[in-house]
Amino acid sequence: MQLLNVKDLYFKINNNNIIKNINFTLNTGEILTILGPSGSGKSTILKLLAGFLKPSQGEIKLRNKLLSSEKLVVSTGKRNIGLMFQEEVLFPHLTIYKNIAFGIENLKLKNKETIIKKYLQKFGLLDVQNDYPEILSGGEKQRVSLARVLITKPKILLMDEPFSSLDKNLRTVISDYTIKVLKKKKISVVFVTHDVKEALRISNRILILKNGEIEQIDTPENIYRSPNSIYTASLLTEVNRFEVVPNKLGFIITPFGKIKCKENKFFNYYDCSKIKHCCLIRPSDLFFSENGINAKIVEKHFLGPAWEYSVFIRKDFPILKLYSASKHYSIEAKVKVNIDLNKVLIYRG
């Protein structure tokens, strides 16, 4: 069921579009991640959804109720939208109990203390309920923040890189714990991050943002397997890149074989024999094979789970990077390299 609808959203500062033509929906229980580099407009969209900023154009609706437009902005406290940010937002002068209670202290509830105790127990915070935030670990603080948000029973939760301050191992544990709780409660989430692995791991859909505009929005698998632009493909993972002009029959000639341009989904068939094309190959899609083409190892680096090799094929072709966990070669070693041609990403121009 559609919960949130964002239509034709723009935000300008001094006539400069910070975001423009933003359109998306959010379904009940869905986790939608906004992914993009710093300065792409991710946090601006979140602030517009929260009611901290007023749109220059467009509208935001929650179940057909208008929350924001050029003429109207419903206050943050009346939106039934929860907020979790990367900055520490716990009140340092309040105990953990009172931090969690803060979200419902103005509500007329007969069993308020019972509700608070329930959340303390659910999030494993009973033993620290009388402590102050300064003595808690990073993971405990995140659990307090989550409990304080969820006790208000928000329809939507906005999360702006909430785990970025945690160390890598704790980040994964707390992230998994948080997402599990949110999915169990069927709370819709708009999650902002620049961490690709995190986005692929937790999302139902990913919105790729480029210079304030939507580049692509789809499921994690579809976006990874079929990025619709060089920008999206390069944002998701490291790529090898080379340019080529197809022959008169419309074939792109590569050292690994030929590829018919019209079979590529990113553009319709046309006479492309005089148009330069960009081909991308992910290092993880290349592999060593007895049936491959001749190459030579010119550089290597140990990455932990795998080795990263740089392989030379011929003078008129760029050096390619390749990841391999099962093979180990020395520099200057002669090898054979191959790829499934269906995994070569092709873009016009």
Short mmCIF file of C-alpha atoms in Angstrom, two decimals:
data_model
loop_
_atom_site.label_atom_id
_atom_site.label_comp_id
_atom_site.label_asym_id
_atom_site.label_seq_id
_atom_site.Cartn_x
_atom_site.Cartn_y
_atom_site.Cartn_z
CA MET A 1 0.00 0.00 0.00
CA GLN A 2 1.34 3.41 -0.99
CA LEU A 3 2.10 5.51 2.10
CA LEU A 4 4.15 8.48 0.91
CA ASN A 5 3.99 10.30 -2.41
CA VAL A 6 6.62 12.83 -3.50
CA LYS A 7 5.70 14.68 -6.68
CA ASP A 8 7.68 17.17 -8.79
CA LEU A 9 9.77 18.27 -5.82
CA TYR A 10 12.22 21.18 -6.20
CA PHE A 11 14.30 23.09 -3.67
CA LYS A 12 16.21 26.23 -4.65
CA ILE A 13 18.72 28.47 -2.93
CA ASN A 14 19.37 31.79 -4.70
CA ASN A 15 17.73 30.41 -7.87
CA ASN A 16 20.07 27.40 -7.85
CA ASN A 17 18.33 24.02 -7.87
CA ILE A 18 19.66 21.92 -5.00
CA ILE A 19 17.20 19.19 -5.93
CA LYS A 20 14.92 19.11 -8.96
CA ASN A 21 12.11 17.02 -10.41
CA ILE A 22 12.11 14.49 -7.57
CA ASN A 23 9.31 11.92 -7.90
CA PHE A 24 8.97 8.72 -5.87
CA THR A 25 6.60 6.77 -3.66
CA LEU A 26 7.13 4.82 -0.45
CA ASN A 27 5.07 1.74 0.34
CA THR A 28 4.04 0.46 3.75
CA GLY A 29 6.87 -1.53 5.34
CA GLU A 30 9.31 -0.63 2.56
CA ILE A 31 12.92 0.48 3.03
CA LEU A 32 13.86 2.98 0.34
CA THR A 33 17.52 4.04 0.34
CA ILE A 34 18.71 7.29 -1.21
CA LEU A 35 22.25 6.67 -2.44
CA GLY A 36 24.69 9.21 -3.80
CA PRO A 37 27.98 10.99 -3.14
CA SER A 38 28.36 13.95 -0.79
CA GLY A 39 26.63 17.04 -2.15
CA SER A 40 24.18 15.13 -4.35
CA GLY A 41 21.14 16.31 -2.36
CA LYS A 42 20.40 13.29 -0.15
CA SER A 43 20.05 15.12 3.16
CA THR A 44 18.08 17.95 1.52
CA ILE A 45 15.39 15.47 0.47
CA LEU A 46 15.27 14.09 4.01
CA LYS A 47 14.91 17.58 5.48
CA LEU A 48 12.05 18.31 3.09
CA LEU A 49 10.32 15.08 4.12
CA ALA A 50 10.81 15.97 7.79
CA GLY A 51 9.40 19.46 7.37
CA PHE A 52 12.64 21.29 8.18
CA LEU A 53 12.65 22.88 4.71
CA LYS A 54 9.89 24.26 2.49
CA PRO A 55 9.77 23.10 -1.16
CA SER A 56 10.26 25.67 -3.89
CA GLN A 57 7.92 23.58 -6.00
CA GLY A 58 6.04 20.27 -5.79
CA GLU A 59 4.33 18.44 -2.95
CA ILE A 60 4.72 15.72 -0.34
CA LYS A 61 1.69 13.69 0.71
CA LEU A 62 1.22 11.10 3.47
CA ARG A 63 -1.77 8.89 2.61
CA ASN A 64 -3.22 11.69 0.48
CA LYS A 65 -2.78 14.25 3.27
CA LEU A 66 -0.70 17.19 2.08
CA LEU A 67 2.40 17.68 4.25
CA SER A 68 4.43 20.11 2.15
CA SER A 69 4.00 22.39 -0.85
CA GLU A 70 5.04 25.89 -1.91
CA LYS A 71 2.24 27.29 0.30
CA LEU A 72 2.02 24.79 3.15
CA VAL A 73 4.41 23.04 5.54
CA VAL A 74 2.96 20.85 8.30
CA SER A 75 5.24 21.09 11.33
CA THR A 76 7.65 18.24 12.01
CA GLY A 77 5.90 17.24 15.25
CA LYS A 78 2.55 16.77 13.48
CA ARG A 79 3.78 14.56 10.64
CA ASN A 80 3.96 11.23 12.50
CA ILE A 81 7.44 10.84 11.03
CA GLY A 82 10.40 9.69 13.15
CA LEU A 83 13.96 10.91 12.74
CA MET A 84 17.33 9.22 13.30
CA PHE A 85 20.53 11.07 12.38
CA GLN A 86 24.24 10.28 12.45
CA GLU A 87 24.83 12.96 15.07
CA GLU A 88 24.25 12.03 18.69
CA VAL A 89 20.81 13.43 19.57
CA LEU A 90 20.28 12.00 23.07
CA PHE A 91 19.73 14.51 25.85
CA PRO A 92 22.91 14.35 27.98
CA HIS A 93 21.15 15.69 31.10
CA LEU A 94 18.43 12.99 31.04
CA THR A 95 18.69 9.35 32.08
CA ILE A 96 18.12 6.62 29.53
CA TYR A 97 14.64 6.11 30.97
CA LYS A 98 13.78 9.78 30.53
CA ASN A 99 15.33 9.94 27.07
CA ILE A 100 13.02 7.16 25.88
CA ALA A 101 10.05 8.62 27.78
CA PHE A 102 10.57 12.01 26.11
CA GLY A 103 8.71 10.98 22.94
CA ILE A 104 5.44 10.29 24.79
CA GLU A 105 5.65 12.57 27.80
CA ASN A 106 3.04 14.96 26.41
CA LEU A 107 0.56 12.20 25.55
CA LYS A 108 -2.34 11.31 27.80
CA LEU A 109 -1.64 7.63 28.39
CA LYS A 110 -2.77 5.72 31.49
CA ASN A 111 -0.09 3.06 31.19
CA LYS A 112 2.82 5.30 30.20
CA GLU A 113 5.31 3.71 32.63
CA THR A 114 4.39 0.21 31.44
CA ILE A 115 5.02 1.24 27.83
CA ILE A 116 8.42 2.74 28.66
CA LYS A 117 9.48 -0.37 30.63
CA LYS A 118 8.41 -2.51 27.67
CA TYR A 119 10.73 -0.60 25.31
CA LEU A 120 13.59 -0.67 27.81
CA GLN A 121 13.25 -4.44 28.04
CA LYS A 122 12.78 -4.96 24.29
CA PHE A 123 15.98 -3.07 23.48
CA GLY A 124 18.05 -4.56 26.30
CA LEU A 125 18.32 -1.30 28.23
CA LEU A 126 16.78 -2.17 31.62
CA ASP A 127 20.18 -2.41 33.30
CA VAL A 128 21.19 1.08 32.16
CA GLN A 129 17.85 2.87 32.48
CA ASN A 130 19.11 5.11 35.31
CA ASP A 131 22.44 5.89 33.62
CA TYR A 132 23.24 8.92 31.46
CA PRO A 133 24.19 8.75 27.76
CA GLU A 134 27.82 9.76 28.33
CA ILE A 135 28.73 6.37 29.82
CA LEU A 136 27.03 4.27 27.12
CA SER A 137 28.77 2.54 24.23
CA GLY A 138 28.04 3.59 20.64
CA GLY A 139 25.79 0.58 20.12
CA GLU A 140 23.82 1.27 23.30
CA LYS A 141 23.27 4.88 22.29
CA GLN A 142 21.90 3.76 18.93
CA ARG A 143 19.49 1.38 20.67
CA VAL A 144 18.30 4.22 22.92
CA SER A 145 17.79 6.46 19.87
CA LEU A 146 15.83 3.74 18.10
CA ALA A 147 13.67 3.01 21.16
CA ARG A 148 12.94 6.72 21.63
CA VAL A 149 11.79 7.00 18.02
CA LEU A 150 9.74 3.80 17.89
CA ILE A 151 7.87 4.47 21.14
CA THR A 152 6.10 7.30 19.27
CA LYS A 153 4.84 4.74 16.70
CA PRO A 154 5.79 6.71 13.57
CA LYS A 155 4.34 5.82 10.17
CA ILE A 156 7.67 6.61 8.54
CA LEU A 157 11.24 6.72 9.85
CA LEU A 158 13.83 8.98 8.22
CA MET A 159 17.40 7.79 8.79
CA ASP A 160 20.37 9.96 7.79
CA GLU A 161 23.49 7.75 7.96
CA PRO A 162 22.64 6.75 11.56
CA PHE A 163 25.40 4.13 11.82
CA SER A 164 28.29 6.02 10.20
CA SER A 165 29.93 6.91 13.53
CA LEU A 166 30.16 3.27 14.64
CA ASP A 167 33.15 1.03 13.95
CA LYS A 168 32.74 -1.49 11.14
CA ASN A 169 31.82 -4.59 13.15
CA LEU A 170 29.43 -2.78 15.50
CA ARG A 171 27.90 -0.97 12.53
CA THR A 172 26.86 -4.25 10.90
CA VAL A 173 25.45 -5.68 14.14
CA ILE A 174 23.46 -2.55 15.03
CA SER A 175 22.31 -2.06 11.43
CA ASP A 176 21.03 -5.64 11.20
CA TYR A 177 19.33 -5.34 14.59
CA THR A 178 17.66 -2.04 13.64
CA ILE A 179 16.44 -3.19 10.23
CA LYS A 180 15.07 -6.42 11.76
CA VAL A 181 13.05 -4.40 14.30
CA LEU A 182 11.75 -2.00 11.64
CA LYS A 183 10.70 -4.80 9.29
CA LYS A 184 8.98 -6.66 12.12
CA LYS A 185 6.98 -3.54 12.97
CA LYS A 186 6.36 -2.84 9.24
CA ILE A 187 7.65 0.70 9.57
CA SER A 188 8.42 2.42 6.28
CA VAL A 189 11.92 3.86 6.06
CA VAL A 190 13.70 6.44 3.94
CA PHE A 191 17.38 5.69 4.52
CA VAL A 192 20.18 7.99 3.39
CA THR A 193 23.72 6.71 2.88
CA HIS A 194 26.78 6.94 0.63
CA ASP A 195 27.75 3.36 1.57
CA VAL A 196 26.94 1.13 -1.42
CA LYS A 197 27.22 -2.19 0.45
CA GLU A 198 24.89 -0.92 3.17
CA ALA A 199 22.35 0.23 0.56
CA LEU A 200 22.40 -3.09 -1.33
CA ARG A 201 22.15 -5.05 1.93
CA ILE A 202 19.14 -3.43 3.58
CA SER A 203 16.96 -1.90 0.85
CA ASN A 204 13.79 -2.95 -0.92
CA ARG A 205 14.48 -0.22 -3.46
CA ILE A 206 17.36 2.18 -4.09
CA LEU A 207 17.10 5.72 -5.43
CA ILE A 208 20.31 6.85 -7.13
CA LEU A 209 20.85 10.60 -6.87
CA LYS A 210 23.11 12.68 -9.13
CA ASN A 211 23.47 16.45 -8.74
CA GLY A 212 20.05 16.73 -7.14
CA GLU A 213 18.21 14.61 -9.72
CA ILE A 214 17.08 10.98 -9.74
CA GLU A 215 19.34 8.93 -11.98
CA GLN A 216 17.65 5.57 -11.37
CA ILE A 217 15.25 3.96 -8.92
CA ASP A 218 14.76 0.19 -8.71
CA THR A 219 15.43 -2.89 -6.60
CA PRO A 220 19.04 -3.43 -5.46
CA GLU A 221 19.46 -6.44 -7.75
CA ASN A 222 18.07 -4.68 -10.83
CA ILE A 223 20.18 -1.59 -10.26
CA TYR A 224 23.35 -3.66 -9.78
CA ARG A 225 22.73 -5.96 -12.74
CA SER A 226 21.34 -3.29 -15.07
CA PRO A 227 22.65 0.18 -14.18
CA ASN A 228 21.14 2.58 -16.70
CA SER A 229 24.14 4.92 -16.88
CA ILE A 230 27.91 5.04 -16.53
CA TYR A 231 27.39 7.16 -13.41
CA THR A 232 25.25 4.53 -11.67
CA ALA A 233 27.52 1.65 -12.65
CA SER A 234 30.61 3.51 -11.41
CA LEU A 235 28.88 4.54 -8.18
CA LEU A 236 28.01 0.94 -7.29
CA THR A 237 31.40 -0.62 -7.83
CA GLU A 238 34.84 -0.12 -9.36
CA VAL A 239 34.83 -0.67 -13.13
CA ASN A 240 37.25 -1.17 -15.98
CA ARG A 241 36.43 1.20 -18.83
CA PHE A 242 37.28 1.29 -22.52
CA GLU A 243 35.83 3.07 -25.55
CA VAL A 244 35.23 1.62 -28.99
CA VAL A 245 33.41 2.43 -32.23
CA PRO A 246 31.29 -0.49 -33.54
CA ASN A 247 31.98 -1.87 -37.02
CA LYS A 248 29.65 -1.45 -40.02
CA LEU A 249 27.57 -4.44 -38.96
CA GLY A 250 26.95 -2.94 -35.51
CA PHE A 251 29.34 -5.19 -33.60
CA ILE A 252 31.58 -3.98 -30.78
CA ILE A 253 34.89 -5.79 -31.07
CA THR A 254 36.64 -6.63 -27.79
CA PRO A 255 39.62 -8.92 -27.06
CA PHE A 256 37.09 -11.35 -25.55
CA GLY A 257 34.79 -11.47 -28.58
CA LYS A 258 32.21 -9.34 -30.38
CA ILE A 259 28.99 -7.91 -28.98
CA LYS A 260 25.97 -6.79 -31.00
CA CYS A 261 25.02 -3.22 -30.01
CA LYS A 262 21.29 -3.60 -30.59
CA GLU A 263 21.12 -6.30 -27.92
CA ASN A 264 22.03 -3.76 -25.25
CA LYS A 265 19.00 -2.62 -23.22
CA PHE A 266 20.18 0.93 -22.59
CA PHE A 267 19.32 2.26 -26.03
CA ASN A 268 17.24 1.30 -29.07
CA TYR A 269 18.74 -0.10 -32.24
CA TYR A 270 20.20 2.48 -34.59
CA ASP A 271 23.04 2.77 -37.05
CA CYS A 272 25.85 3.03 -34.49
CA SER A 273 28.85 2.28 -36.70
CA LYS A 274 30.20 5.84 -36.35
CA ILE A 275 29.28 6.47 -32.72
CA LYS A 276 31.74 5.94 -29.90
CA HIS A 277 30.55 3.53 -27.20
CA CYS A 278 31.75 3.13 -23.64
CA CYS A 279 32.14 -0.40 -22.30
CA LEU A 280 32.41 -1.19 -18.60
CA ILE A 281 33.68 -4.42 -17.04
CA ARG A 282 33.53 -5.06 -13.31
CA PRO A 283 36.77 -6.57 -11.89
CA SER A 284 34.62 -9.19 -10.16
CA ASP A 285 33.21 -10.34 -13.53
CA LEU A 286 36.64 -11.12 -15.00
CA PHE A 287 38.18 -14.48 -14.21
CA PHE A 288 41.22 -16.62 -14.97
CA SER A 289 40.44 -19.44 -17.41
CA GLU A 290 42.29 -21.99 -19.49
CA ASN A 291 40.09 -20.96 -22.44
CA GLY A 292 40.69 -17.23 -22.02
CA ILE A 293 42.83 -14.73 -23.89
CA ASN A 294 46.54 -14.27 -23.24
CA ALA A 295 47.47 -11.67 -20.61
CA LYS A 296 50.28 -10.79 -18.21
CA ILE A 297 50.15 -9.81 -14.53
CA VAL A 298 51.69 -6.35 -14.14
CA GLU A 299 50.56 -5.49 -10.61
CA LYS A 300 48.83 -7.13 -7.64
CA HIS A 301 47.45 -6.18 -4.24
CA PHE A 302 46.16 -8.30 -1.38
CA LEU A 303 42.60 -7.30 -0.36
CA GLY A 304 41.94 -9.98 2.27
CA PRO A 305 39.11 -12.04 0.73
CA ALA A 306 40.77 -11.85 -2.69
CA TRP A 307 43.76 -10.60 -4.67
CA GLU A 308 43.43 -7.63 -7.00
CA TYR A 309 45.41 -8.16 -10.20
CA SER A 310 46.17 -5.69 -12.96
CA VAL A 311 46.50 -7.53 -16.28
CA PHE A 312 48.04 -6.36 -19.53
CA ILE A 313 46.42 -7.73 -22.70
CA ARG A 314 47.80 -5.64 -25.56
CA LYS A 315 49.20 -2.15 -26.22
CA ASP A 316 46.02 -0.70 -27.75
CA PHE A 317 43.83 -1.88 -24.85
CA PRO A 318 43.73 -0.57 -21.26
CA ILE A 319 45.11 -2.55 -18.35
CA LEU A 320 42.25 -4.33 -16.58
CA LYS A 321 41.74 -5.01 -12.89
CA LEU A 322 40.57 -8.47 -11.85
CA TYR A 323 39.64 -9.94 -8.45
CA SER A 324 40.45 -13.55 -7.68
CA ALA A 325 40.13 -15.52 -4.46
CA SER A 326 40.99 -18.93 -5.88
CA LYS A 327 44.13 -18.20 -7.90
CA HIS A 328 47.46 -16.74 -6.90
CA TYR A 329 49.96 -15.45 -9.46
CA SER A 330 53.25 -13.57 -9.35
CA ILE A 331 53.94 -10.32 -11.16
CA GLU A 332 55.03 -10.96 -14.78
CA ALA A 333 53.17 -14.30 -14.77
CA LYS A 334 51.49 -15.19 -18.07
CA VAL A 335 47.81 -16.03 -17.61
CA LYS A 336 44.56 -16.44 -19.54
CA VAL A 337 41.62 -14.16 -18.75
CA ASN A 338 37.95 -14.40 -19.73
CA ILE A 339 34.51 -12.89 -19.14
CA ASP A 340 30.88 -13.70 -19.89
CA LEU A 341 30.18 -11.15 -22.65
CA ASN A 342 26.63 -10.70 -21.32
CA LYS A 343 28.18 -8.96 -18.30
CA VAL A 344 29.88 -6.26 -20.34
CA LEU A 345 27.92 -3.03 -19.79
CA ILE A 346 27.60 -0.88 -22.93
CA TYR A 347 26.64 2.81 -23.13
CA ARG A 348 26.41 5.09 -26.13
CA GLY A 349 28.57 8.19 -26.25
#
